[in-house]
Amino acid sequence: MEEAGAGAVVLHSLFEEQILLESQSLDRFLNAGSESYPESTSYFPDLAAYDIGPRAYLQHIRAAKRALKIPVIASLNGATLGGWVRYAREMEEAGADAVELNIYFLPASFEVSGAQIEEDYRELVEAVKAHVRIPVAVKLGPFFTSLPHLAYRLECAGAAALVLFNRFYQPDFDLETLEATPNLRLSSSDELRLRLHAVALLSARLNLDLAITGGVHTAEDALKGILAGAHVVMMTSALLGRGIGHFRVVESGMIRWMEEHDYTSVREMRGAMNAAAVAEPEVFQRANYLKTLGSYVSRLQAR
Ligand SMILES: Cc1cc2nc3c(=O)[nH]c(=O)nc-3n(C[C@H](O)[C@H](O)[C@H](O)COP(=O)(O)O)c2cc1C
């Protein structure tokens, strides 16, 4: 990826469940919480098969650091506050240039409020920041009532960057087995617009770095992300689908467009289309909503 032009690499996440497994305590952990729900032990895949427990992960960071000049960012998906803090530190010690907190949490409780969950996110960032010196990025899902407010609080808690957005892998129903089935499809450029909207809004006011993950496949997608205000655009599905060499295609497409449009640097175009120029974003968005509905022309009318 470095040879193909990547600016940095984010490693896959280390999951705290893998850590517990490696320390032989996963059984205890699961059984402790599952006395009344014995089937919960079967929720987890056979993690042993992955062989990506913490020791291997930390070694992977060291090896990547030895081999690369570009920054290596570790990713952590913790389950307990202590786990998040401890492994973020270990990642730093192993040489990671930054750590990404991959928070994949889908609330299921009817008692815990959104405000409480956002406070938990803030506390997590604050706790990790208190124990590491490297930059801490936070990868979030898209479903918050007030993303700008949460983003601002995370910035105040010390987050150096937000990575937007985690995808919610919506499981499907199998009508024959009557089971929920995992559903991982690679993305398409259609997923980008949700990110563009958020980044255009947040980049107008926040000082932290913003990265877009989700739906970046082409040079046009990458350019749109930067015009919205992203400091970084990330690619996973595009590389899995088209191979690592696709970096070059995206990079050369971006350079061509920038030359044609008289931009001499990424910095110059970053945020050129963000919400800074919009006096009242809420009114603007409402007007756009009406415009969008009004723009629909039925196929019958179009004839
Ligand atoms: C096979 C696969 C494995 C992934 N593993 C992780 C992971 O370990 N940690 C993480 O934060 N995101 C993971 N992701 C999500 C990607 O990092 C990315 O956020 C998502 O695929 C959206 O970006 P894209 O449209 O470029 O694919 C994974 C995605 C795929 C397809």
PDB file of C-alpha atoms and ligand atoms in Angstrom, residues 12-13 100 102 139 167 169 184 186-187 213-215 235-237 240, ligand 1:
ATOM      1  CA  HIS A  12      -7.757  -4.146  11.405  1.00  0.00           C
ATOM      2  CA  SER A  13      -9.183  -3.889  14.922  1.00  0.00           C
ATOM      3  CA  GLU A 100      -8.304   4.495  16.426  1.00  0.00           C
ATOM      4  CA  ASN A 102     -13.482   1.603  16.848  1.00  0.00           C
ATOM      5  CA  LYS A 139     -14.597   5.807  14.681  1.00  0.00           C
ATOM      6  CA  ARG A 167     -21.105   0.774   8.838  1.00  0.00           C
ATOM      7  CA  TYR A 169     -23.881  -4.430   9.216  1.00  0.00           C
ATOM      8  CA  LEU A 184     -21.147  -8.169   4.824  1.00  0.00           C
ATOM      9  CA  LEU A 186     -18.609  -4.401   0.033  1.00  0.00           C
ATOM     10  CA  SER A 187     -19.770  -0.804  -0.201  1.00  0.00           C
ATOM     11  CA  THR A 213     -14.596   5.827   5.642  1.00  0.00           C
ATOM     12  CA  GLY A 214     -17.425   4.363   3.596  1.00  0.00           C
ATOM     13  CA  GLY A 215     -18.114   4.637  -0.099  1.00  0.00           C
ATOM     14  CA  MET A 235     -10.610   2.908   1.228  1.00  0.00           C
ATOM     15  CA  THR A 236     -11.398  -0.681   2.185  1.00  0.00           C
ATOM     16  CA  SER A 237     -14.021  -2.100  -0.193  1.00  0.00           C
ATOM     17  CA  LEU A 240     -10.626  -5.476  -1.650  1.00  0.00           C
TER      18      LEU A 240
HETATM   19  C1  LIG B   1     -13.595  -7.527   5.378  1.00  0.00           C
HETATM   20  C2  LIG B   1     -13.687  -6.271   6.192  1.00  0.00           C
HETATM   21  C3  LIG B   1     -13.094  -6.228   7.440  1.00  0.00           C
HETATM   22  C4  LIG B   1     -13.170  -5.074   8.214  1.00  0.00           C
HETATM   23  N1  LIG B   1     -12.572  -5.040   9.452  1.00  0.00           N
HETATM   24  C5  LIG B   1     -12.638  -3.904  10.188  1.00  0.00           C
HETATM   25  C6  LIG B   1     -11.988  -3.810  11.453  1.00  0.00           C
HETATM   26  O1  LIG B   1     -11.337  -4.742  11.928  1.00  0.00           O
HETATM   27  N2  LIG B   1     -12.090  -2.643  12.136  1.00  0.00           N
HETATM   28  C7  LIG B   1     -12.770  -1.557  11.647  1.00  0.00           C
HETATM   29  O2  LIG B   1     -12.821  -0.514  12.295  1.00  0.00           O
HETATM   30  N3  LIG B   1     -13.386  -1.615  10.452  1.00  0.00           N
HETATM   31  C8  LIG B   1     -13.326  -2.755   9.721  1.00  0.00           C
HETATM   32  N4  LIG B   1     -13.941  -2.793   8.498  1.00  0.00           N
HETATM   33  C9  LIG B   1     -14.685  -1.594   8.030  1.00  0.00           C
HETATM   34  C10 LIG B   1     -13.811  -0.735   7.138  1.00  0.00           C
HETATM   35  O3  LIG B   1     -12.704  -0.255   7.865  1.00  0.00           O
HETATM   36  C11 LIG B   1     -14.593   0.458   6.576  1.00  0.00           C
HETATM   37  O4  LIG B   1     -14.915   1.363   7.622  1.00  0.00           O
HETATM   38  C12 LIG B   1     -15.886   0.071   5.875  1.00  0.00           C
HETATM   39  O5  LIG B   1     -15.695  -1.066   5.058  1.00  0.00           O
HETATM   40  C13 LIG B   1     -16.401   1.226   5.012  1.00  0.00           C
HETATM   41  O6  LIG B   1     -15.436   1.659   4.092  1.00  0.00           O
HETATM   42  P1  LIG B   1     -15.390   1.193   2.546  1.00  0.00           P
HETATM   43  O7  LIG B   1     -16.626   1.702   1.891  1.00  0.00           O
HETATM   44  O8  LIG B   1     -14.138   1.801   2.005  1.00  0.00           O
HETATM   45  O9  LIG B   1     -15.335  -0.303   2.547  1.00  0.00           O
HETATM   46  C14 LIG B   1     -13.858  -3.933   7.714  1.00  0.00           C
HETATM   47  C15 LIG B   1     -14.427  -4.002   6.434  1.00  0.00           C
HETATM   48  C16 LIG B   1     -14.363  -5.131   5.667  1.00  0.00           C
HETATM   49  C17 LIG B   1     -14.988  -5.145   4.307  1.00  0.00           C
END
